[in-house]
Short mmCIF file of C-alpha atoms in Angstrom, two decimals:
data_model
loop_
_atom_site.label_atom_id
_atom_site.label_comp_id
_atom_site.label_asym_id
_atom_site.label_seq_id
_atom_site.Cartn_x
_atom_site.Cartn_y
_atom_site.Cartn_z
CA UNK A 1 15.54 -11.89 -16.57
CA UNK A 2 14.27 -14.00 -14.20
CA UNK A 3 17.73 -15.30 -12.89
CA UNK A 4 20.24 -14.09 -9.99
CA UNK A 5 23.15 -13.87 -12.00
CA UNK A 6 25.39 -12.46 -15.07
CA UNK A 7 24.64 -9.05 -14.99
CA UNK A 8 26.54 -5.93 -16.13
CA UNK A 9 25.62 -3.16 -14.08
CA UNK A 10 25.96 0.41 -15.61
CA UNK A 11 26.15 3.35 -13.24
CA UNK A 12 26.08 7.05 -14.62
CA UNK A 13 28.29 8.51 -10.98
CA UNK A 14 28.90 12.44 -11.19
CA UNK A 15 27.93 12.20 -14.87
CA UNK A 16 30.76 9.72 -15.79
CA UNK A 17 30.04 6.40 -16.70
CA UNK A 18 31.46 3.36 -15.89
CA UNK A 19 30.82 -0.77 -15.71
CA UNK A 20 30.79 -2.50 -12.62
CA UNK A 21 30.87 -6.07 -13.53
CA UNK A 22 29.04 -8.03 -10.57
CA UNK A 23 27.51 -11.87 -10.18
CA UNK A 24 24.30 -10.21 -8.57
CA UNK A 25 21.02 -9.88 -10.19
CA UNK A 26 17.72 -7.49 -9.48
CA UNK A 27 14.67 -7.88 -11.27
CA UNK A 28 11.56 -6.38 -9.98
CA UNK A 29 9.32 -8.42 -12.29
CA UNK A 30 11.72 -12.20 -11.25
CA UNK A 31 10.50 -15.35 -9.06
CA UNK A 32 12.19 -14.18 -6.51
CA UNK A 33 11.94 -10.40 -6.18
CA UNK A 34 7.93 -11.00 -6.40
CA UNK A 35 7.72 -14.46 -3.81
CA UNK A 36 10.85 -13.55 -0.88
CA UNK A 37 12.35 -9.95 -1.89
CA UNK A 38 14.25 -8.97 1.47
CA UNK A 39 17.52 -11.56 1.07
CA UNK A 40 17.59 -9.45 -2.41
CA UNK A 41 16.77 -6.30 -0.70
CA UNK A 42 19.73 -6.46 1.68
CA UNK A 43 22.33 -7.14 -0.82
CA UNK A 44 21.00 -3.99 -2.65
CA UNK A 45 21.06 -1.74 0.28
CA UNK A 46 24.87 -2.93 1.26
CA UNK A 47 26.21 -3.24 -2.29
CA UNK A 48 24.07 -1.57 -5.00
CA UNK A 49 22.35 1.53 -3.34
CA UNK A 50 21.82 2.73 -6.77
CA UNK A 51 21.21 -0.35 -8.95
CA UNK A 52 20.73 0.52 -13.27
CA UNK A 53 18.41 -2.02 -14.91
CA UNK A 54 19.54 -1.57 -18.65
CA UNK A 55 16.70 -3.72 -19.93
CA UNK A 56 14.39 -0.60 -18.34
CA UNK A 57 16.68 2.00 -18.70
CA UNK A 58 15.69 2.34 -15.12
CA UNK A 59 17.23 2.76 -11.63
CA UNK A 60 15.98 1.01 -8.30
CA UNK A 61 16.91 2.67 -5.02
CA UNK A 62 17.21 0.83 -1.88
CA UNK A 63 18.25 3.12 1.35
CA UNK A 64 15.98 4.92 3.42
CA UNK A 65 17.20 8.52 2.85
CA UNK A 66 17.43 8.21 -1.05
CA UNK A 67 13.58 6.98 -1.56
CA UNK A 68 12.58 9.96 1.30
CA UNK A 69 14.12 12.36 -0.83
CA UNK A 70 12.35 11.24 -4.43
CA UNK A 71 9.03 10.88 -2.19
CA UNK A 72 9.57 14.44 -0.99
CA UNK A 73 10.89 15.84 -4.71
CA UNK A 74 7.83 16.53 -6.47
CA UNK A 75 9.48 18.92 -9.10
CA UNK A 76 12.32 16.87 -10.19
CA UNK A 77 9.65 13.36 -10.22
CA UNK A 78 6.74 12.75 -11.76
CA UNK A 79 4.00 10.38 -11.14
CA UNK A 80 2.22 11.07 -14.49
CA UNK A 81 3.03 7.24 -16.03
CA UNK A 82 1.81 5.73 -12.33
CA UNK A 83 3.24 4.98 -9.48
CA UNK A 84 3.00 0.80 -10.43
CA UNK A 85 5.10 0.29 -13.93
CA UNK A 86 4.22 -2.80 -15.86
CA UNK A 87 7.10 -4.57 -16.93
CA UNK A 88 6.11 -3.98 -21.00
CA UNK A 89 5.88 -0.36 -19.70
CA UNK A 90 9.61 -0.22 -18.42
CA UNK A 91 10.73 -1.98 -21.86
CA UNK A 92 9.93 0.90 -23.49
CA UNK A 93 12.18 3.62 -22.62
CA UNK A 94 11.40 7.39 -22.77
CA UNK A 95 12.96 9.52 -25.08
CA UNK A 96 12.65 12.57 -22.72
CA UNK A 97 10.41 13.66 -19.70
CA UNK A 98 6.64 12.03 -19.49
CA UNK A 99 3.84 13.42 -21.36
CA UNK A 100 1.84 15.39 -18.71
CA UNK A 101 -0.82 13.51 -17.01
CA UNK A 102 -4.37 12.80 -18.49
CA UNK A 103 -6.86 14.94 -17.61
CA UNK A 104 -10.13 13.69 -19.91
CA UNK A 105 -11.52 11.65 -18.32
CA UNK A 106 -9.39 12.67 -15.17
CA UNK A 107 -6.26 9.47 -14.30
CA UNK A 108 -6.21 8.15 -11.30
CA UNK A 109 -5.18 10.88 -8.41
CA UNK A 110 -2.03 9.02 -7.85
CA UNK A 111 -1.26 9.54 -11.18
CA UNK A 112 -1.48 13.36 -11.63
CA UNK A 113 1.22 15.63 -9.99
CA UNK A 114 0.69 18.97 -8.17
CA UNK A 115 -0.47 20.82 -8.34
CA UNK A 116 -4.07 19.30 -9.82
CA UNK A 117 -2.79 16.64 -7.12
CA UNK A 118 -3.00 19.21 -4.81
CA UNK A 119 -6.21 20.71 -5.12
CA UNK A 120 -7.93 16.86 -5.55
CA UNK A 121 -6.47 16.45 -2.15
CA UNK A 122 -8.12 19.73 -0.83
CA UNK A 123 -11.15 18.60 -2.54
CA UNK A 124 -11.49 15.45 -1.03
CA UNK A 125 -9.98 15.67 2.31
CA UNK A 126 -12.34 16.12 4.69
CA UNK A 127 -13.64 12.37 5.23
CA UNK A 128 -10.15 11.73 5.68
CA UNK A 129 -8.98 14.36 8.43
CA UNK A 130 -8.12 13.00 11.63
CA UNK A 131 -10.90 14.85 13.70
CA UNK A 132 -13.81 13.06 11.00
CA UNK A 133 -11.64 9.74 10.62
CA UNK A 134 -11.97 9.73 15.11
CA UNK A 135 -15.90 9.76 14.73
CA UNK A 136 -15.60 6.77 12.70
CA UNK A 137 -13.77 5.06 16.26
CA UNK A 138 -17.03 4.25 18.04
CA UNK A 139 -18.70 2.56 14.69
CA UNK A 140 -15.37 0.78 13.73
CA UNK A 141 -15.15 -0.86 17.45
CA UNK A 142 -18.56 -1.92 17.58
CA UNK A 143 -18.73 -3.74 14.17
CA UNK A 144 -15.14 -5.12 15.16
CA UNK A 145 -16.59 -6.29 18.47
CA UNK A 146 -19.79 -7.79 17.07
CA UNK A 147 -17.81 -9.86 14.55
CA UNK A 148 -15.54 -11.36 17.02
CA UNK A 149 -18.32 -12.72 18.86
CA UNK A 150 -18.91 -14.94 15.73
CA UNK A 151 -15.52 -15.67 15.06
CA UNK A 152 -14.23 -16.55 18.50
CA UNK A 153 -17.31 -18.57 18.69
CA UNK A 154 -15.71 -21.26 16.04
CA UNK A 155 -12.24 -21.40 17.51
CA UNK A 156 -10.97 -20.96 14.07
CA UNK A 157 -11.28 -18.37 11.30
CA UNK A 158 -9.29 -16.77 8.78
CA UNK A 159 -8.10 -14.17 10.25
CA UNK A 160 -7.36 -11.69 6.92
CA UNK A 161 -10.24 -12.72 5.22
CA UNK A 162 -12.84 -13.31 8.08
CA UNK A 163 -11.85 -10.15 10.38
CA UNK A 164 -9.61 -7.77 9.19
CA UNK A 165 -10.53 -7.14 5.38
CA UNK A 166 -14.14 -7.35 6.49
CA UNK A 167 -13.32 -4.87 8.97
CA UNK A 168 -11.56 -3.06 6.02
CA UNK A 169 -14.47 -3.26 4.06
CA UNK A 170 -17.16 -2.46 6.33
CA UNK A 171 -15.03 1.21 6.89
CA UNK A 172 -14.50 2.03 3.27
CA UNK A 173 -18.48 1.42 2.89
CA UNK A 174 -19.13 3.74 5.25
CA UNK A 175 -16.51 6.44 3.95
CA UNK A 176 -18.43 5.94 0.14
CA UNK A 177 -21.78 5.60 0.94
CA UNK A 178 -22.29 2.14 0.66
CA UNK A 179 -24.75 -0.37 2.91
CA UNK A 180 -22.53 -2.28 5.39
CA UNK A 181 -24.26 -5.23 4.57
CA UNK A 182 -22.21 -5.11 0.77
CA UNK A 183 -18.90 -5.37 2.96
CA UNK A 184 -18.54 -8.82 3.20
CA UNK A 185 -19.03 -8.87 -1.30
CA UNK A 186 -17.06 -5.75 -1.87
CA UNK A 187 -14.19 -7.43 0.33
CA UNK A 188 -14.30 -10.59 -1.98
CA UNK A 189 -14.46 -8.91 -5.30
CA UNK A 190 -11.50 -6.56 -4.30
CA UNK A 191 -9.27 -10.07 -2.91
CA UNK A 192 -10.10 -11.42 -5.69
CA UNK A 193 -9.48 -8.80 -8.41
CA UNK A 194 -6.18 -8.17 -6.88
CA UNK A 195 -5.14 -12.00 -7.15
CA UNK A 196 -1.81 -12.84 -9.68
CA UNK A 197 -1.24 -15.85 -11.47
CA UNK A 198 1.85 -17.80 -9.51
CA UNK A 199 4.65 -16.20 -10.05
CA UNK A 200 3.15 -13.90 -12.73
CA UNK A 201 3.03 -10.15 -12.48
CA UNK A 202 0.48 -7.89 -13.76
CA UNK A 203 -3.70 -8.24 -13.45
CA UNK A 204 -5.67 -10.80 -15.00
CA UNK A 205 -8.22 -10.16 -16.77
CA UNK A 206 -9.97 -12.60 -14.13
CA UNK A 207 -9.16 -10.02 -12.00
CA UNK A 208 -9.80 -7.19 -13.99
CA UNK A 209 -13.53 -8.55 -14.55
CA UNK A 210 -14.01 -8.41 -10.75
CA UNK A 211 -12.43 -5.25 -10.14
CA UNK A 212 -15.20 -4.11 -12.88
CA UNK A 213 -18.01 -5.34 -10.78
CA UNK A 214 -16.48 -2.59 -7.93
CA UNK A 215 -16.80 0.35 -11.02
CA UNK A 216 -20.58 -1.00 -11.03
CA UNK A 217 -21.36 -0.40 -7.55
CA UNK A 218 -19.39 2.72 -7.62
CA UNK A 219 -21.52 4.27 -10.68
CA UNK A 220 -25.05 2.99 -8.68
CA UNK A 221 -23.93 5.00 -5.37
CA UNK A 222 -23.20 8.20 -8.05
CA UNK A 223 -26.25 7.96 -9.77
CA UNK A 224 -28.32 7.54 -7.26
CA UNK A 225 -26.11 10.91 -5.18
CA UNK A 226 -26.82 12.94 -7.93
CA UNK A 227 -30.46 11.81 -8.09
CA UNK A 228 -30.74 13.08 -4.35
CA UNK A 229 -31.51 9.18 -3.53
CA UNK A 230 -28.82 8.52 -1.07
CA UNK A 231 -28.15 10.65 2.02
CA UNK A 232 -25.19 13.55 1.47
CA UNK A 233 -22.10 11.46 1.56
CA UNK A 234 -18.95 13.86 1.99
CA UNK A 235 -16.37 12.27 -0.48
CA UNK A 236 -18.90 11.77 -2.95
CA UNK A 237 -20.79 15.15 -2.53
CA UNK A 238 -17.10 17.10 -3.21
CA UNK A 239 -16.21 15.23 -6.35
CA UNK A 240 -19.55 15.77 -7.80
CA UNK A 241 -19.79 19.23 -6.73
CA UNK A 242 -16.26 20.15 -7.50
CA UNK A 243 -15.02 22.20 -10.99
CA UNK A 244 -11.78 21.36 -9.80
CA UNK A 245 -10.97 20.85 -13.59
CA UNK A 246 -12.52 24.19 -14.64
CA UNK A 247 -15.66 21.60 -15.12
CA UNK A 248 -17.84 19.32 -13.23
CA UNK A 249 -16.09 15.52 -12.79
CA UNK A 250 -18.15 13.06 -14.62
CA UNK A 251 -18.50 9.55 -13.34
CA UNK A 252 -15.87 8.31 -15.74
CA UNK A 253 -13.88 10.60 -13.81
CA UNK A 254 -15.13 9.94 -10.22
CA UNK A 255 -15.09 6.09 -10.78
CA UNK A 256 -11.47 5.56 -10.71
CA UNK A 257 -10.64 7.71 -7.78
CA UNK A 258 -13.47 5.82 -5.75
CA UNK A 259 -12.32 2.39 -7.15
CA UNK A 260 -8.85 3.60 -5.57
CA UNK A 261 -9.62 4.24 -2.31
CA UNK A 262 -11.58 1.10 -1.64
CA UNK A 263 -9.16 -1.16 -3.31
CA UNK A 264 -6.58 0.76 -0.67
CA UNK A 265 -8.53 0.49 2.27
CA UNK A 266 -9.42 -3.50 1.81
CA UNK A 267 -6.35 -4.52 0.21
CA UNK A 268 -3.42 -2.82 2.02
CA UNK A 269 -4.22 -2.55 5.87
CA UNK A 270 -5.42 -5.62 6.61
CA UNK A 271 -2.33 -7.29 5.32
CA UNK A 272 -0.52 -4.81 7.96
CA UNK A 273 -2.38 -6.28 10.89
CA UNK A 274 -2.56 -9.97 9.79
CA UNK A 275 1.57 -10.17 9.51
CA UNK A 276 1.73 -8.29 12.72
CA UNK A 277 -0.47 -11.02 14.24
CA UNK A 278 1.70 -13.76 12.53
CA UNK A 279 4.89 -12.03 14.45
CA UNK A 280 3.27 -11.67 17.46
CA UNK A 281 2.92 -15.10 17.57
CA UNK A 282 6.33 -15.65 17.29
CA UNK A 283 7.21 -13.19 20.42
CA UNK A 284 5.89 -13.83 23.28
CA UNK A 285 8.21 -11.37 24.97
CA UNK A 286 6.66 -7.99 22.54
CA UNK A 287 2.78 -9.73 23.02
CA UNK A 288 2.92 -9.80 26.93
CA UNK A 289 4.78 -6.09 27.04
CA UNK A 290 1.98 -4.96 24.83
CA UNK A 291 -0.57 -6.42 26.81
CA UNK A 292 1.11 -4.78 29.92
CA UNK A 293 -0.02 -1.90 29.03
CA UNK A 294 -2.68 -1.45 26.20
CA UNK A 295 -3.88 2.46 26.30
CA UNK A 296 -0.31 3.33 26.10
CA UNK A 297 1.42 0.44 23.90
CA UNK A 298 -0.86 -0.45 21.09
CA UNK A 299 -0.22 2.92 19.02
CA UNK A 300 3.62 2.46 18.97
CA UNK A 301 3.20 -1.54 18.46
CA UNK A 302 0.99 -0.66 15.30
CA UNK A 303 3.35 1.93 14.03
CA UNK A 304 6.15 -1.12 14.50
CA UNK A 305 3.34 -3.29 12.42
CA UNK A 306 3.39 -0.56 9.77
CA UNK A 307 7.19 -0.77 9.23
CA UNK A 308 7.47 -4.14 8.86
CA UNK A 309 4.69 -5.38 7.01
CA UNK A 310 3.54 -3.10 5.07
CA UNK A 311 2.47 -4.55 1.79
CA UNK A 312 3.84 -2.57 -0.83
CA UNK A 313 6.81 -3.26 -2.28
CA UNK A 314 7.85 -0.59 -4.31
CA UNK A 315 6.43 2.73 -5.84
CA UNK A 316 7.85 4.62 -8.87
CA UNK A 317 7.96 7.80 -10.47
CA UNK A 318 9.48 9.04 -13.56
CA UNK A 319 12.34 11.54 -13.84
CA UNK A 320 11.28 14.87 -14.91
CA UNK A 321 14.41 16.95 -15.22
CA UNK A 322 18.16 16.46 -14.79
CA UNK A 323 18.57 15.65 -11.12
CA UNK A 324 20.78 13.75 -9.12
CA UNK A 325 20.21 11.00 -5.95
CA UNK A 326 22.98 9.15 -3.94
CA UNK A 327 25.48 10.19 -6.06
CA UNK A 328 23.71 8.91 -9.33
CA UNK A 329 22.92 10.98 -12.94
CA UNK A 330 18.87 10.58 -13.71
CA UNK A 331 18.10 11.75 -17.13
CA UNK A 332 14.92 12.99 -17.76
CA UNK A 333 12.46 10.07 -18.88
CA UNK A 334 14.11 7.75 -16.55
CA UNK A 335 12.20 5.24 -14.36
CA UNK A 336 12.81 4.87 -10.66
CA UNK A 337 12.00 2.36 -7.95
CA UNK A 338 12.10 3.43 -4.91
CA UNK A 339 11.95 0.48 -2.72
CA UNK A 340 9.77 0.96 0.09
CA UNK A 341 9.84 -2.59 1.73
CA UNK A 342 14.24 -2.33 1.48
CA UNK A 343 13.86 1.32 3.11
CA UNK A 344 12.36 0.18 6.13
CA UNK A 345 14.80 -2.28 6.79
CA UNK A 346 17.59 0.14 6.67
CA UNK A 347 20.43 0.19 9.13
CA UNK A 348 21.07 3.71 8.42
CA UNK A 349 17.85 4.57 9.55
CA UNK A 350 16.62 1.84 12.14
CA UNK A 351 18.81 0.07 14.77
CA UNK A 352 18.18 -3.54 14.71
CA UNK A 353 15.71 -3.06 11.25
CA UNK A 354 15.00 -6.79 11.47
CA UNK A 355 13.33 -7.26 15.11
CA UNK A 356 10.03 -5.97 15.87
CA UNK A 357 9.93 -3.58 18.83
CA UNK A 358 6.22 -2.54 20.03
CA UNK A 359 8.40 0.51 21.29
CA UNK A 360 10.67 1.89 18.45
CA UNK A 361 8.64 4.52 17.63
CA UNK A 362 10.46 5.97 14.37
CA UNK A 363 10.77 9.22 13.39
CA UNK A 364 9.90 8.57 9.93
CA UNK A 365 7.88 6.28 8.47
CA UNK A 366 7.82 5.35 4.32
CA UNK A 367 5.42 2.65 4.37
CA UNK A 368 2.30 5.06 3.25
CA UNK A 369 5.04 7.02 0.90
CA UNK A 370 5.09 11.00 1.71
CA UNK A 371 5.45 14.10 0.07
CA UNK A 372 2.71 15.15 -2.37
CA UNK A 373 1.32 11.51 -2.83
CA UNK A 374 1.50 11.16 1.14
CA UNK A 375 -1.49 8.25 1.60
CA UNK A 376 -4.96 9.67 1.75
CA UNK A 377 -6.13 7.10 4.28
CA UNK A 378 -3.62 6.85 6.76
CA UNK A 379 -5.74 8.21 9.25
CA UNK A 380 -8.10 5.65 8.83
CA UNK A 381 -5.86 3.18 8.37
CA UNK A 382 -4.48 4.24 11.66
CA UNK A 383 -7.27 4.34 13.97
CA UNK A 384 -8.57 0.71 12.31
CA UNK A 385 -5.32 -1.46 12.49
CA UNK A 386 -5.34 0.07 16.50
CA UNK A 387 -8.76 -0.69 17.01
CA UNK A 388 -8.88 -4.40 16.04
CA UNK A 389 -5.51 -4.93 17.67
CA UNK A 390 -6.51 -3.91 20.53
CA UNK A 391 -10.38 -5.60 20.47
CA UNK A 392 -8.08 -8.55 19.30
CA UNK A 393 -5.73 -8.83 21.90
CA UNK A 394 -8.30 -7.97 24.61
CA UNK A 395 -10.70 -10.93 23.21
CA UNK A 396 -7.91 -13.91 22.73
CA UNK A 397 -5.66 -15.57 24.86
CA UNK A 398 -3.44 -17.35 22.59
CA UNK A 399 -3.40 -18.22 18.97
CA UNK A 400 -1.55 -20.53 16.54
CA UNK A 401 -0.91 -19.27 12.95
CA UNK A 402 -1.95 -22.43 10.80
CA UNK A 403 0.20 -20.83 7.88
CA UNK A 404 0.45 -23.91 5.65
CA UNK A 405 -3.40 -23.34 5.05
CA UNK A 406 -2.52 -19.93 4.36
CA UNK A 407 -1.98 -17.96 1.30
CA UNK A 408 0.62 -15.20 1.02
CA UNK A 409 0.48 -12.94 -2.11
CA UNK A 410 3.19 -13.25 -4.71
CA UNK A 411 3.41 -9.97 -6.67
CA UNK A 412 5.68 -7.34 -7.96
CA UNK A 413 3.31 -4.62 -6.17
CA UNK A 414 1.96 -5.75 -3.01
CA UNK A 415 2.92 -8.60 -0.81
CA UNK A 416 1.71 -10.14 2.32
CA UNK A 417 -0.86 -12.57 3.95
CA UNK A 418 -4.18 -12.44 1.92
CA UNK A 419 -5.30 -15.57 3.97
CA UNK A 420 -4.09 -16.58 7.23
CA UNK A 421 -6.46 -19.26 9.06
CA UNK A 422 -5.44 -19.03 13.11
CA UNK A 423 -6.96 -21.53 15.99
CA UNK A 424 -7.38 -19.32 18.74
CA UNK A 425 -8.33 -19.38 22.80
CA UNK A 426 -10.32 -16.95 23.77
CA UNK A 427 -9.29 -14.97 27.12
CA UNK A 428 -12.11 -15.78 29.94
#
């Protein structure tokens, strides 16, 4: 499975089937789909839009406007078997559309389609509105500020793990409740509960163990809410005060959608701004037409961050009825990929997909998904990756990636810098 040949691809076209012999090989779950996907990615997008895996019974799709139209399609695709398959998950093939999602205790939100989807968003979304997320600004730029006076201070420092997931982490504290001085803890506990084996996809159960340690902390901030020990808290007050359900949410119910939005906020942005850093570094020509101009040019160069590193690589759903994408027959039960990190690499949709351009300024955007399942956070994921580029590029001169000493994740779900040490000058 593992290898990038001898495969005989089967594509169901206008409900006739037929066998395309081909030499090419995708595997979501291989060596080298999980450590260097794109040379794979751009093959798929010229030559295999719609690419059957017959081992999964399942289809991965490549181009921009076929994964914007299953993102958008909440009718025909379902997220109620996750939106992150397992490989022993795809092995076992569905027999007709998913079961519908678990409800007792309550699955994780990205789990459940509309419209119970819908109404935990309206439950929840008021921490995450723009107008609440832009009284965060002022907090987020003063704890960004205050820890780049330590770090610029040792000329070197890890510049995921020292800055921007402690950044991370110090804003999803604040958005559950917790005490700012746990960030630095929560921040290790989530790096290292997301960690793979090399070249191994799927959790550990090292991982899984630390990850539980997060549940903890989570069920201490709820029992001490409900216990009127803690001061209101807005995400937490509305899922314990919901009946959503047509009951009140218990903490086995809470926990996971908590667990969730942490493990997004820590784990996902900062590997956005720590591979734009590493590219900046790389062009001088995009850094100095930024810096030209900062109150007008670090939105757009973020958005350009956003496209071309975001972390994950794909998200799935499963098929719920007879429907039909890029020319392609999806049966009901059906697994599809749609591959995010392909899409926004795609000619048809981006000129020049492979250069960064601080002023490209897209007109969509797939790296947070959309649709029902649009991300929660991107908001706040917004306003932070601007405000420590910007306190960033206003505090350092010059900086050298040191990537060898670096670690970048190999996984079938999210990849990216996790640790990126950089020697740095600081601007006088």
């Amino acid at each position: 499975m593992g290898r990038a040949f001898d495969l005989i691809a089967s594509f169901d076209l206008k409900g006739g089937r037929h066998m395309v012999a081909t030499s090419f090989h995708y595997d979501p779950y291989s060596i080298e789909a999980m450590r260097n996907p794109q040379p794979l990615y751009r093959v798929l997008r010229e030559d295999h839009p719609a690419y059957y895996m017959p081992d999964y019974d399942s289809w991965a799709f490549s181009r921009f406007e076929d994964c914007w139209a299953i993102l958008n399609d909440s009718v025909n695709f379902s997220t109620a078997e996750g939106e992150m398959f397992a490989r022993e998950q795809l092995l076992q093939h569905n027999a007709g559309p998913p079961r519908a999602h678990r409800l007792d205790p309550m699955d994780i939100f990205l789990n459940i389609d509309p419209p119970v989807h819908t109404k935990f968003r309206q439950v929840t979304a008021a921490p995450f509105l723009k107008g609440n997320v832009n009284k965060l600004a002022d907090d987020i730029r003063q704890i960004t500020r205050r820890r780049l006076d330590t770090l610029i201070e040792r000329g070197e420092f890890d510049f995921h793990r020292d800055f921007a997931g402690y950044v991370g982490a110090c804003t999803m504290c604040m958005i559950t409740g917790m005490a700012l001085d746990e960030a630095e803890h929560v921040a290790s506990l989530v790096h290292q509960g997301m960690e793979r084996e090399p070249d191994t996809p799927g959790f550990t159960e090292r991982g899984r163990q630390f990850l539980g340690q997060i549940y903890g902390k989570i069920g201490e901030l709820l029992r001490r809410r409900r216990a009127g020990e803690s001061p209101p808290n807005r995400l937490l007050d509305a899922l314990i005060n919901t009946d959503m359900l047509g009951r009140p949410l218990t903490d086995a119910d809470i926990m996971p959608q908590v667990n969730s939005i942490i493990v997004g906020g820590v784990e996902s942005l900062p590997k956005v701004i720590t591979g734009g850093i590493a590219l900046l570094e790389q062009l001088p020509d995009q850094l100095a037409a930024i810096r030209a101009d900062l109150d007008a040019r670090i939105a757009p160069a973020f958005e350009e961050m956003l496209r071309l590193c975001a972390p994950a690589q794909w998200f799935g759903r499963t098929v719920a009825r007879d429907v039909e994408v890029g020319g392609v027959a999806l049966r009901p039960g059906q697994r599809v990929l749609m591959l995010l990190a392909s899409s926004n690499r795609d000619p048809r949709e981006f000129d020049g997909p492979e250069e960064f351009r601080w002023n490209r300024n897209p007109r969509r955007l797939i790296s947070f998904g959309m649709g029902a399942h649009f991300c929660i956070g991107i908001h706040v994921a917004r306003m932070e990756g601007q405000i420590m580029l910007r306190e960033f590029l206003e505090r350092v001169e010059r900086w050298t990636c040191l990537r060898d000493q670096g670690h970048w994740a190999v996984s079938e779900f999210q990849i990216g810098w996790t640790s990126l040490p950089i020697r740095i000058e600081a601007r006088r």
